[in-house]
mmCIF file of C-alpha atoms in Angstrom:
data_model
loop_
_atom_site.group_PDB
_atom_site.id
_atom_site.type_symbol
_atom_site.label_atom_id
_atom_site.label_comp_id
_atom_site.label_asym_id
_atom_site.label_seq_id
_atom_site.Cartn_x
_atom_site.Cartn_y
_atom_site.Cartn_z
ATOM 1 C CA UNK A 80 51.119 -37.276 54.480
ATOM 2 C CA UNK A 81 48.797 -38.381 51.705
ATOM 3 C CA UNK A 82 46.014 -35.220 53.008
ATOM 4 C CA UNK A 83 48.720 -32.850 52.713
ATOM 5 C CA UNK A 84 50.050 -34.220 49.491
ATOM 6 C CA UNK A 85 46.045 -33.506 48.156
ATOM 7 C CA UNK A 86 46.374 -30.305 49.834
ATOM 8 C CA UNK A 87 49.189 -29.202 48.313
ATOM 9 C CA UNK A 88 48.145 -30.552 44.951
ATOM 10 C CA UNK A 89 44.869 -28.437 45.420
ATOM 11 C CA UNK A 90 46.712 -24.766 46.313
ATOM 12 C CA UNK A 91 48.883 -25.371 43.530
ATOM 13 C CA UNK A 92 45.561 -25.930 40.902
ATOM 14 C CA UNK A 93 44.331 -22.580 43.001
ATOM 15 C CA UNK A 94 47.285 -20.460 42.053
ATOM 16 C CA UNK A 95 47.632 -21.821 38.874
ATOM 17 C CA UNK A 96 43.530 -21.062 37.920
ATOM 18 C CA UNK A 97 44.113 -17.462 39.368
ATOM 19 C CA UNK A 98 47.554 -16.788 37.079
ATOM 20 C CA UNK A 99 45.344 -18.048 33.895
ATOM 21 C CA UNK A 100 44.647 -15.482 31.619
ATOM 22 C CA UNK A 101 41.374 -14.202 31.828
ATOM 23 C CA UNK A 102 38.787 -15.364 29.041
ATOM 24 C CA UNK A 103 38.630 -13.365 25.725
ATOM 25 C CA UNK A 104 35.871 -10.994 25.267
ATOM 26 C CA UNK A 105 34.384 -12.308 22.748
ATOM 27 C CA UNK A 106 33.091 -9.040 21.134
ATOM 28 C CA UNK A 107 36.728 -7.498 21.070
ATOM 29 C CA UNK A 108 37.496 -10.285 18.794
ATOM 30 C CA UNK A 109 34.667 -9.762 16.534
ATOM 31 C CA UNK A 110 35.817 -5.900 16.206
ATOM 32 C CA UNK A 111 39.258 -6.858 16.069
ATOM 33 C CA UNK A 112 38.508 -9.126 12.702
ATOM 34 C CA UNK A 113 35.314 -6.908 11.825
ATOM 35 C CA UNK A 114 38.088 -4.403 11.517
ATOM 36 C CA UNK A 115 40.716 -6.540 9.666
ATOM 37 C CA UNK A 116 41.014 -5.631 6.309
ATOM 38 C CA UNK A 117 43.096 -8.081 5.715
ATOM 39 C CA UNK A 118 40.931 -10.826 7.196
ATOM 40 C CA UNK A 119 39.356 -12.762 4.465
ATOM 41 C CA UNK A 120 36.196 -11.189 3.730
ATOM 42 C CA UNK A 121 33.807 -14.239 5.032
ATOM 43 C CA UNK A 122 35.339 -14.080 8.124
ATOM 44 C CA UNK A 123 34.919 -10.461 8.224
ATOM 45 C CA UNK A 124 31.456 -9.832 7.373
ATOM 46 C CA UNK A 125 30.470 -12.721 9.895
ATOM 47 C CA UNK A 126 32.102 -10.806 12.521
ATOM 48 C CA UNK A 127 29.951 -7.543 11.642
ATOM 49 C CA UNK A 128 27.155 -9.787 11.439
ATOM 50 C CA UNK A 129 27.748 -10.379 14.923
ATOM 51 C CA UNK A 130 28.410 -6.675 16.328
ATOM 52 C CA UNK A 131 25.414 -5.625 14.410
ATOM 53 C CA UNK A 132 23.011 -7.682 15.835
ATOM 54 C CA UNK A 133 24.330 -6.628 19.444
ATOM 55 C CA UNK A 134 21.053 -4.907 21.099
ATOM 56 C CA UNK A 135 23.063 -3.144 22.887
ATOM 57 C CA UNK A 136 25.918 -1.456 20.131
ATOM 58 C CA UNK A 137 26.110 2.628 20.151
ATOM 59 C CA UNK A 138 25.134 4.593 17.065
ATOM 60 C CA UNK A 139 28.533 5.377 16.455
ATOM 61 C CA UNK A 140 30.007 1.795 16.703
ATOM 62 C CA UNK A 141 27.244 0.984 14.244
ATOM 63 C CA UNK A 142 27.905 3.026 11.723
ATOM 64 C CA UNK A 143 31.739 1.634 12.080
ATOM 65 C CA UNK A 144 30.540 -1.603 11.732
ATOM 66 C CA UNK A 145 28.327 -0.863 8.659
ATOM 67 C CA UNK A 146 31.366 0.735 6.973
ATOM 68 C CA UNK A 147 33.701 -2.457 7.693
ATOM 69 C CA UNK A 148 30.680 -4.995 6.941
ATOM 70 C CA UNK A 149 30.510 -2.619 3.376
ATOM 71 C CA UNK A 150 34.294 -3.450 2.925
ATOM 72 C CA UNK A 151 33.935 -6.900 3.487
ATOM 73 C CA UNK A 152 31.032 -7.158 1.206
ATOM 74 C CA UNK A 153 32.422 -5.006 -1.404
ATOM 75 C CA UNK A 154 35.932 -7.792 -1.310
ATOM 76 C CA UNK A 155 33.487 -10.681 -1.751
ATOM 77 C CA UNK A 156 31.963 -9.116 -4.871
ATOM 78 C CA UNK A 157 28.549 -7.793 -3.548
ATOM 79 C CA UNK A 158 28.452 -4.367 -4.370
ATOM 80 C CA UNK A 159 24.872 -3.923 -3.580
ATOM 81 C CA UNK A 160 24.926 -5.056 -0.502
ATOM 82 C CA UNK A 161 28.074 -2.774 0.037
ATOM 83 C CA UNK A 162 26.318 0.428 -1.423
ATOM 84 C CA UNK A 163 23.389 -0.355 1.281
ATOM 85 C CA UNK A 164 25.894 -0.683 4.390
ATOM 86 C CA UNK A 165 27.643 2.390 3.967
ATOM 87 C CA UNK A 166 23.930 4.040 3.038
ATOM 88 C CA UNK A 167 22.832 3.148 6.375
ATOM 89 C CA UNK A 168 26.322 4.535 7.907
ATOM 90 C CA UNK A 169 25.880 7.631 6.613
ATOM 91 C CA UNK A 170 22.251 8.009 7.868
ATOM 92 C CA UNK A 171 23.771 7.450 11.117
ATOM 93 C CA UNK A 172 27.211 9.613 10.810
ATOM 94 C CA UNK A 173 26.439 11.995 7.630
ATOM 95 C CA UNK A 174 30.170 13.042 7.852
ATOM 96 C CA UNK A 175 31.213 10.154 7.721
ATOM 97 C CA UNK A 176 34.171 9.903 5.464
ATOM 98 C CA UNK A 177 35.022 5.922 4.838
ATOM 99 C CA UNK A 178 31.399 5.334 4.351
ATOM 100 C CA UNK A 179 31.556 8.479 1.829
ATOM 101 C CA UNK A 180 34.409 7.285 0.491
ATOM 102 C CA UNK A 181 33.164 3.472 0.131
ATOM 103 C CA UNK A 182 30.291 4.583 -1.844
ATOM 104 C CA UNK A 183 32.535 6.196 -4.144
ATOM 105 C CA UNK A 184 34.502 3.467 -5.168
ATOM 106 C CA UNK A 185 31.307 1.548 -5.637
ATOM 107 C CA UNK A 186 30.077 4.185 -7.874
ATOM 108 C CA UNK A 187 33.236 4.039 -9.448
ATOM 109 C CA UNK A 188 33.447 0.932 -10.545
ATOM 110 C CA UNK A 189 29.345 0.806 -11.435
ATOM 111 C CA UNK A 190 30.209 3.910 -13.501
ATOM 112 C CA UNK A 191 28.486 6.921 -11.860
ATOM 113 C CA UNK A 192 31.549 8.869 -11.676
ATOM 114 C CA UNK A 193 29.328 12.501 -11.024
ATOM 115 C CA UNK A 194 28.332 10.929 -8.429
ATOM 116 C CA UNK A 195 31.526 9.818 -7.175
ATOM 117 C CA UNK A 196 33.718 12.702 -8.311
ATOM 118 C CA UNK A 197 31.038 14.397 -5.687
ATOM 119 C CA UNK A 198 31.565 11.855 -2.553
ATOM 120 C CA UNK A 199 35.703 12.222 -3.001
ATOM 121 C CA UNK A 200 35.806 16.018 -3.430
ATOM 122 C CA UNK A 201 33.322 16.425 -0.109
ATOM 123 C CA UNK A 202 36.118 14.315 1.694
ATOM 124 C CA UNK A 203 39.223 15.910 -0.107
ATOM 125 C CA UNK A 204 37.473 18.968 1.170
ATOM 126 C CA UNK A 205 37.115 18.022 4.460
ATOM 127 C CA UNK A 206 40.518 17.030 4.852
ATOM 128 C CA UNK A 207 39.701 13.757 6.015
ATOM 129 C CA UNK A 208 41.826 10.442 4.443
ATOM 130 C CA UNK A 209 43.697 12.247 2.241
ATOM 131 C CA UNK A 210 45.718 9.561 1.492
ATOM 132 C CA UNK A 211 43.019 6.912 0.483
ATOM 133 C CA UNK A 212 40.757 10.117 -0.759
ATOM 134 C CA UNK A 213 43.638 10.783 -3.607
ATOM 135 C CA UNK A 214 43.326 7.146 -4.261
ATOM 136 C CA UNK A 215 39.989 7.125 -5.556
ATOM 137 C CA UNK A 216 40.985 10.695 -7.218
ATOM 138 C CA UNK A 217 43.010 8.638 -9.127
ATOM 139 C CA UNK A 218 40.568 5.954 -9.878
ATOM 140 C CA UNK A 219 38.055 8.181 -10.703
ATOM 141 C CA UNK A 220 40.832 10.399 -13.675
ATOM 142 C CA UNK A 221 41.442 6.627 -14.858
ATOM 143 C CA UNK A 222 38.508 5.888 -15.574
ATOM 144 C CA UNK A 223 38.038 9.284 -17.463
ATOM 145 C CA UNK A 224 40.927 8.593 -19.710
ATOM 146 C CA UNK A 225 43.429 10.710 -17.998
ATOM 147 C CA UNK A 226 46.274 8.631 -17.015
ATOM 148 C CA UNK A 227 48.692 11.696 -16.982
ATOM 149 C CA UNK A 228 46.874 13.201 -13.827
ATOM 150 C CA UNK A 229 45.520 9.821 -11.948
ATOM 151 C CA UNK A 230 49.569 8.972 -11.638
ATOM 152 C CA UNK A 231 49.898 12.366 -10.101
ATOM 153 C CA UNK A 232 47.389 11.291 -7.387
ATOM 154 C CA UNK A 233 48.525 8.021 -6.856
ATOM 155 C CA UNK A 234 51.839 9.470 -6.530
ATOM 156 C CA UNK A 235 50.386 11.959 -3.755
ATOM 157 C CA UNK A 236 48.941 9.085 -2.062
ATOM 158 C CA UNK A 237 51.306 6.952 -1.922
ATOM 159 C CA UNK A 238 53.546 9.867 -0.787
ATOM 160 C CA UNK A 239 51.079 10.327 2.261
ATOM 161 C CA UNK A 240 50.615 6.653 3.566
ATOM 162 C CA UNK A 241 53.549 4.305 1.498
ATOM 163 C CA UNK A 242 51.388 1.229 3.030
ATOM 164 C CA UNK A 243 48.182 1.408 1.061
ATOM 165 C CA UNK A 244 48.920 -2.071 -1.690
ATOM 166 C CA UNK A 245 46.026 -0.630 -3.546
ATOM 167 C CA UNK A 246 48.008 2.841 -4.695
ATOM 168 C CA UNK A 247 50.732 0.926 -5.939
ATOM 169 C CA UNK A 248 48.377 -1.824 -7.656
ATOM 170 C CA UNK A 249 46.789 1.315 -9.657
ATOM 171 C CA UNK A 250 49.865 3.467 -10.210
ATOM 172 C CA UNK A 251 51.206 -0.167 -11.330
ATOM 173 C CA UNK A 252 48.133 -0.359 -13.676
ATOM 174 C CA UNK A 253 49.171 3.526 -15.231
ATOM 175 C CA UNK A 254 52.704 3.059 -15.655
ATOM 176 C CA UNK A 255 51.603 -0.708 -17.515
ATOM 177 C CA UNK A 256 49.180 1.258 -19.569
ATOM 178 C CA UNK A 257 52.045 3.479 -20.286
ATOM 179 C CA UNK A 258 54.250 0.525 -21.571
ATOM 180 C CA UNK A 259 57.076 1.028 -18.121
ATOM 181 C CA UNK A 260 56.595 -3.007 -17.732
ATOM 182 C CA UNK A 261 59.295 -2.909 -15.470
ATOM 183 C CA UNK A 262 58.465 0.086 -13.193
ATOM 184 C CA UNK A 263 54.596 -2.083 -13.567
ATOM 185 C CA UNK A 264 56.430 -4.932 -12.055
ATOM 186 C CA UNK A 265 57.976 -3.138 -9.106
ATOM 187 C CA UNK A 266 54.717 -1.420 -7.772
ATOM 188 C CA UNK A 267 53.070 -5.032 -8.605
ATOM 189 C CA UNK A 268 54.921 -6.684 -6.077
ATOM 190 C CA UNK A 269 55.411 -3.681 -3.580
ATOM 191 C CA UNK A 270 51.127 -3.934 -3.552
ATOM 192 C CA UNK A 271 51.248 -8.015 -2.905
ATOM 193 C CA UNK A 272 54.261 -7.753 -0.123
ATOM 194 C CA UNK A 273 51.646 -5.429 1.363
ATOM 195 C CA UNK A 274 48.615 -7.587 0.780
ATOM 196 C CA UNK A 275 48.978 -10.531 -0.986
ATOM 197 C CA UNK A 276 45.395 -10.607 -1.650
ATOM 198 C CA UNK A 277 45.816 -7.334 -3.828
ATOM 199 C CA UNK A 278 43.683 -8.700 -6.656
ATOM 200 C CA UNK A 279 44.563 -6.033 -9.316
ATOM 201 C CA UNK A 280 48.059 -6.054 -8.426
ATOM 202 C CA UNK A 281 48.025 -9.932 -8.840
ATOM 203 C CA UNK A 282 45.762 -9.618 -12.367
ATOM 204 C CA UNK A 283 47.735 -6.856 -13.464
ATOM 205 C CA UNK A 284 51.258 -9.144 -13.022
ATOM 206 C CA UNK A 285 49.284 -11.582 -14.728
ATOM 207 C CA UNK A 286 49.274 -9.183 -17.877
ATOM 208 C CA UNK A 287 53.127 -8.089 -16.915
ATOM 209 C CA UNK A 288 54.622 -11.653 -17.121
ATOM 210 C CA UNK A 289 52.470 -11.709 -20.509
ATOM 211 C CA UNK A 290 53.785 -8.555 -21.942
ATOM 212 C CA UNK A 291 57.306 -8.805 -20.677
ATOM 213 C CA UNK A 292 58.574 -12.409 -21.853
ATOM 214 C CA UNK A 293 55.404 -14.275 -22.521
ATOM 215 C CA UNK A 294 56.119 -16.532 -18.862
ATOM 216 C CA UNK A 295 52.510 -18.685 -18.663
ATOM 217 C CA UNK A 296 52.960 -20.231 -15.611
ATOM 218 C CA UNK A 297 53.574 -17.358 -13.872
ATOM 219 C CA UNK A 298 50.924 -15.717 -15.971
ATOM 220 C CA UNK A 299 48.286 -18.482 -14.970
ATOM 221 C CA UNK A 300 49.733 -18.276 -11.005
ATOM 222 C CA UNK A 301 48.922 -14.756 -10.567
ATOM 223 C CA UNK A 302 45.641 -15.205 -12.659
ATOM 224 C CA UNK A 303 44.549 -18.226 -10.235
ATOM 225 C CA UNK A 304 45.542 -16.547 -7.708
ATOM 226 C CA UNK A 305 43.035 -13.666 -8.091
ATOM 227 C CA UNK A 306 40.511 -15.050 -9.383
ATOM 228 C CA UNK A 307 40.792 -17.150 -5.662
ATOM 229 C CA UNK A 308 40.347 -14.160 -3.811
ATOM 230 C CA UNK A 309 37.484 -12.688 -6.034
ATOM 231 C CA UNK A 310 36.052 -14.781 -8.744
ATOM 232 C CA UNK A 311 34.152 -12.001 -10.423
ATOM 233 C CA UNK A 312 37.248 -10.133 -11.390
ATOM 234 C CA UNK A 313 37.202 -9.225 -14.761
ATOM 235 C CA UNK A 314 40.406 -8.340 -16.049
ATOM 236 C CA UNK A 315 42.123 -11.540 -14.095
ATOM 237 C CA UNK A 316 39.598 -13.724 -15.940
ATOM 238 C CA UNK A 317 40.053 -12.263 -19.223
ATOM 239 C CA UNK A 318 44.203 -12.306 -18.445
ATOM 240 C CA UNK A 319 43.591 -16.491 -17.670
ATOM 241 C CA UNK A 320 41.462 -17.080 -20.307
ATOM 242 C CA UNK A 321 44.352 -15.495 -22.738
ATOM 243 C CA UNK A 322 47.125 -18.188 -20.985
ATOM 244 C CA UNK A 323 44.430 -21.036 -21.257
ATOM 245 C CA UNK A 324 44.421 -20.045 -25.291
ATOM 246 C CA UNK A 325 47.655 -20.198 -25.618
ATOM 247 C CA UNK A 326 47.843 -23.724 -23.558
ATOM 248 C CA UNK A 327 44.845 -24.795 -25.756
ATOM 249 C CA UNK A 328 42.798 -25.407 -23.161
ATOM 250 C CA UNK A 329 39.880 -24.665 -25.018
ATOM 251 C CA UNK A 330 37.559 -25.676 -22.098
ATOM 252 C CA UNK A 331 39.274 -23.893 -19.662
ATOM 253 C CA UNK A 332 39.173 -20.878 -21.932
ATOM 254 C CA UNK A 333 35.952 -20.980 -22.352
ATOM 255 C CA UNK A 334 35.135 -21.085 -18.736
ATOM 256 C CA UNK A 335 37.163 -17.877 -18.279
ATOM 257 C CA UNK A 336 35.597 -15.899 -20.984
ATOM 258 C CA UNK A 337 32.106 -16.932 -20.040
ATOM 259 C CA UNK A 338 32.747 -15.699 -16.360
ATOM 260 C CA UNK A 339 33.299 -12.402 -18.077
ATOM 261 C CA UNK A 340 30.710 -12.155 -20.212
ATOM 262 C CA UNK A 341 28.215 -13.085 -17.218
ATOM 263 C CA UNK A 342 29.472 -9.443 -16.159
ATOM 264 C CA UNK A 343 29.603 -7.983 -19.119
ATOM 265 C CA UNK A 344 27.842 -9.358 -22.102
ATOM 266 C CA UNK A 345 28.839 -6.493 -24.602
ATOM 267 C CA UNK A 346 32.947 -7.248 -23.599
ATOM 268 C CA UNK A 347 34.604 -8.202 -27.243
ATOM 269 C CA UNK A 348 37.694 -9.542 -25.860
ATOM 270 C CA UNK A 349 35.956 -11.946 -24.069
ATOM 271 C CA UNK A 350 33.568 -12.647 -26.786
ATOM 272 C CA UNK A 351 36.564 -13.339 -29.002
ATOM 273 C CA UNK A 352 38.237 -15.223 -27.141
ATOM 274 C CA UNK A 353 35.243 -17.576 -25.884
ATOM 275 C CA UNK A 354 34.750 -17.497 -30.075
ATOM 276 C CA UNK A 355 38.136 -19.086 -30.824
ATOM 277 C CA UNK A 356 38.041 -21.216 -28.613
ATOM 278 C CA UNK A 357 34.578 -22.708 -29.330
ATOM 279 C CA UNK A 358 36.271 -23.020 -32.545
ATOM 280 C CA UNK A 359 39.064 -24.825 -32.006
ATOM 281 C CA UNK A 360 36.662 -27.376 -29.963
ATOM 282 C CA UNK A 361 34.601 -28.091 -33.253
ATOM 283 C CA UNK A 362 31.385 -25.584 -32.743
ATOM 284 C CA UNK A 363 32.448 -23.790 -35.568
ATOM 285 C CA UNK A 364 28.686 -21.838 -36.111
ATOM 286 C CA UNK A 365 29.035 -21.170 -32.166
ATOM 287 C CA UNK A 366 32.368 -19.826 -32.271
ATOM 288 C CA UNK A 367 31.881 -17.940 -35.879
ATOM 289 C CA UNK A 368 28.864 -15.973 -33.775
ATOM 290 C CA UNK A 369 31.048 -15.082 -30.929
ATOM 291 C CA UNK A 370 33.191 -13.715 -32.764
ATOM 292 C CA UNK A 371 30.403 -11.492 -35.287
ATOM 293 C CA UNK A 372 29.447 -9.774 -32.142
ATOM 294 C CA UNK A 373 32.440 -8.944 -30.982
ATOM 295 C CA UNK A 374 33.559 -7.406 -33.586
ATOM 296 C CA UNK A 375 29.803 -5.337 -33.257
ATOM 297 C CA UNK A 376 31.349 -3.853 -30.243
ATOM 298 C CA UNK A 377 35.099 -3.503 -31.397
ATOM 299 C CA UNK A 378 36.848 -3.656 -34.923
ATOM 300 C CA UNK A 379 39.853 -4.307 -34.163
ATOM 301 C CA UNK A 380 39.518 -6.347 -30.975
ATOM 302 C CA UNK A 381 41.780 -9.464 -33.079
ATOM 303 C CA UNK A 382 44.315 -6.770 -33.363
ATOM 304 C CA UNK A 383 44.666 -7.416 -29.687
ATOM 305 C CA UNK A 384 44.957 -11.235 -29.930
ATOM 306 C CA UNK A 385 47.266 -11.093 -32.457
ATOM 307 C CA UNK A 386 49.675 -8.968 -30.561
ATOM 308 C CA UNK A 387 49.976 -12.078 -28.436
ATOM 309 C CA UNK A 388 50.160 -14.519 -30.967
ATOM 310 C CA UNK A 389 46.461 -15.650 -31.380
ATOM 311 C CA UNK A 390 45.162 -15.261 -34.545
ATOM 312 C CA UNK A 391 42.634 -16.827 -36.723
#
């Protein structure tokens, strides 16, 4: 009784081992969060890391996993290190139009738009991404003063893929520019239901909350909350260093402004603001010098304090 007790005990361990799922391939999951671009970006360049130093990966699935390591680099705030993965995809794949594309919004926001007004028109050419290639269109008229015509192409590319948060975190950023704080607010949190990792739609509601009713705690959330997901972001740090100000957290202020200016040593706004609040902490010479050379680079850059209620 007691054998065929074991026995029985031991057939039912055999069909239960043979209904087990089999084990996970272990370099489907590294695509699967390679490819993620929603996975935080750590996780995601580790998993490229892996795929790419497979001896055994084809030239094509290299050059994919150069373009999604790029992406993940390019989230953590390593731009060079993006620019040189989706270099080395395009010496693979030429045509490749998200590693043509991904250079372009590195140039972008480096500031060789030539060079990336080049990169999107080959794509928009092409026919290829249209969606995300009107995107950076739209970027790219931004950042040549024409607001008027980048909302027309964030409007076109939202109108071709409604599920891209960082169209609506732009067009958010136009209509804000444009004083529409409410229609701001609307494509703000359309972008973060998407992703709520959207960094400019979660700086850009940091400015919102400011502009519309002067809310600092929801100000500060959103500012945190960017600044989590990438710390080198400059208008987030410039947007918390404003709600530390007006907290009088000089220190933390301070912090903020000096994040910026590690960036961007010629930005007045953050020179002023690191300058009034070295002030208010008693370095009076310090602070009086911040504030000289910010006015070097802009006149009237108190006239934006003030607007908020900081003034000397």
């Amino acid at each position: 009784m007691m054998r065929r007790i074991l026995g029985t005990a031991m057939l039912a361990a055999a069909l239960a081992a043979c209904n087990q799922a089999p084990p996970a391939d272990p370099q489907a999951q590294a695509w699967a969060q390679c490819a993620d671009a929603s996975a935080p970006p750590l996780a995601r360049k580790s998993a490229c890391d892996t795929l790419l130093a497979a001896p055994n990966l084809s030239s094509a699935d290299r050059a994919d996993a150069l373009v999604h390591r790029g992406e993940a680099r390019r989230g953590n705030g390593d731009p060079t290190a993006a620019l040189a993965d989706y270099t080395a995809s395009l010496a693979i794949d030429g045509s490749s139009a998200e590693a043509k594309l991904g250079r372009a919004e590195v140039l972008l926001t480096s500031g060789q738009l030539d060079a990336a007004a080049a990169l999107i028109e080959s794509v928009m050419r092409e026919g290829a991404l249209p969606a995300r290639a009107h995107l950076l269109r739209g970027d790219l008229k931004m950042r040549q003063g024409d607001p008027d015509a980048a909302l027309i192409e964030f409007n076109a590319s939202i109108g071709l893929d409604a599920h891209q948060s960082a169209a609506f975190a732009e067009r958010g950023l136009v209509k804000q520019r444009q004083q529409d704080y409410a229609g701001a607010a609307r494509d703000f949190d359309t972008a973060l239901h998407l992703n709520s990792r959207e960094t400019d739609a979660l700086a850009g509601r940091c400015w919102n909350a400011i502009f519309q009713n002067g809310d600092l705690g929801r100000a500060g959330a959103d500012a945190e909350a960017a600044l989590g997901a990438n710390g080198s972001l400059i208008s987030a740090n410039l947007c918390h260093g404003l709600v530390q100000l007006k907290q009088q957290d000089w220190a933390g202020a301070r912090s903020s402004y000096d994040a910026v200016l590690t960036l961007d040593a010629a930005n007045a706004a953050a020179l002023w603001g690191r300058g009034y609040a070295r002030r208010k902490n008693g370095e009076d010479h310090e602070g009086a010098e911040d504030i000289r050379r910010a006015y070097d680079f802009n006149s009237h850059v108190d006239q934006e304090f003030k607007r908020y209620g900081v003034e000397l």
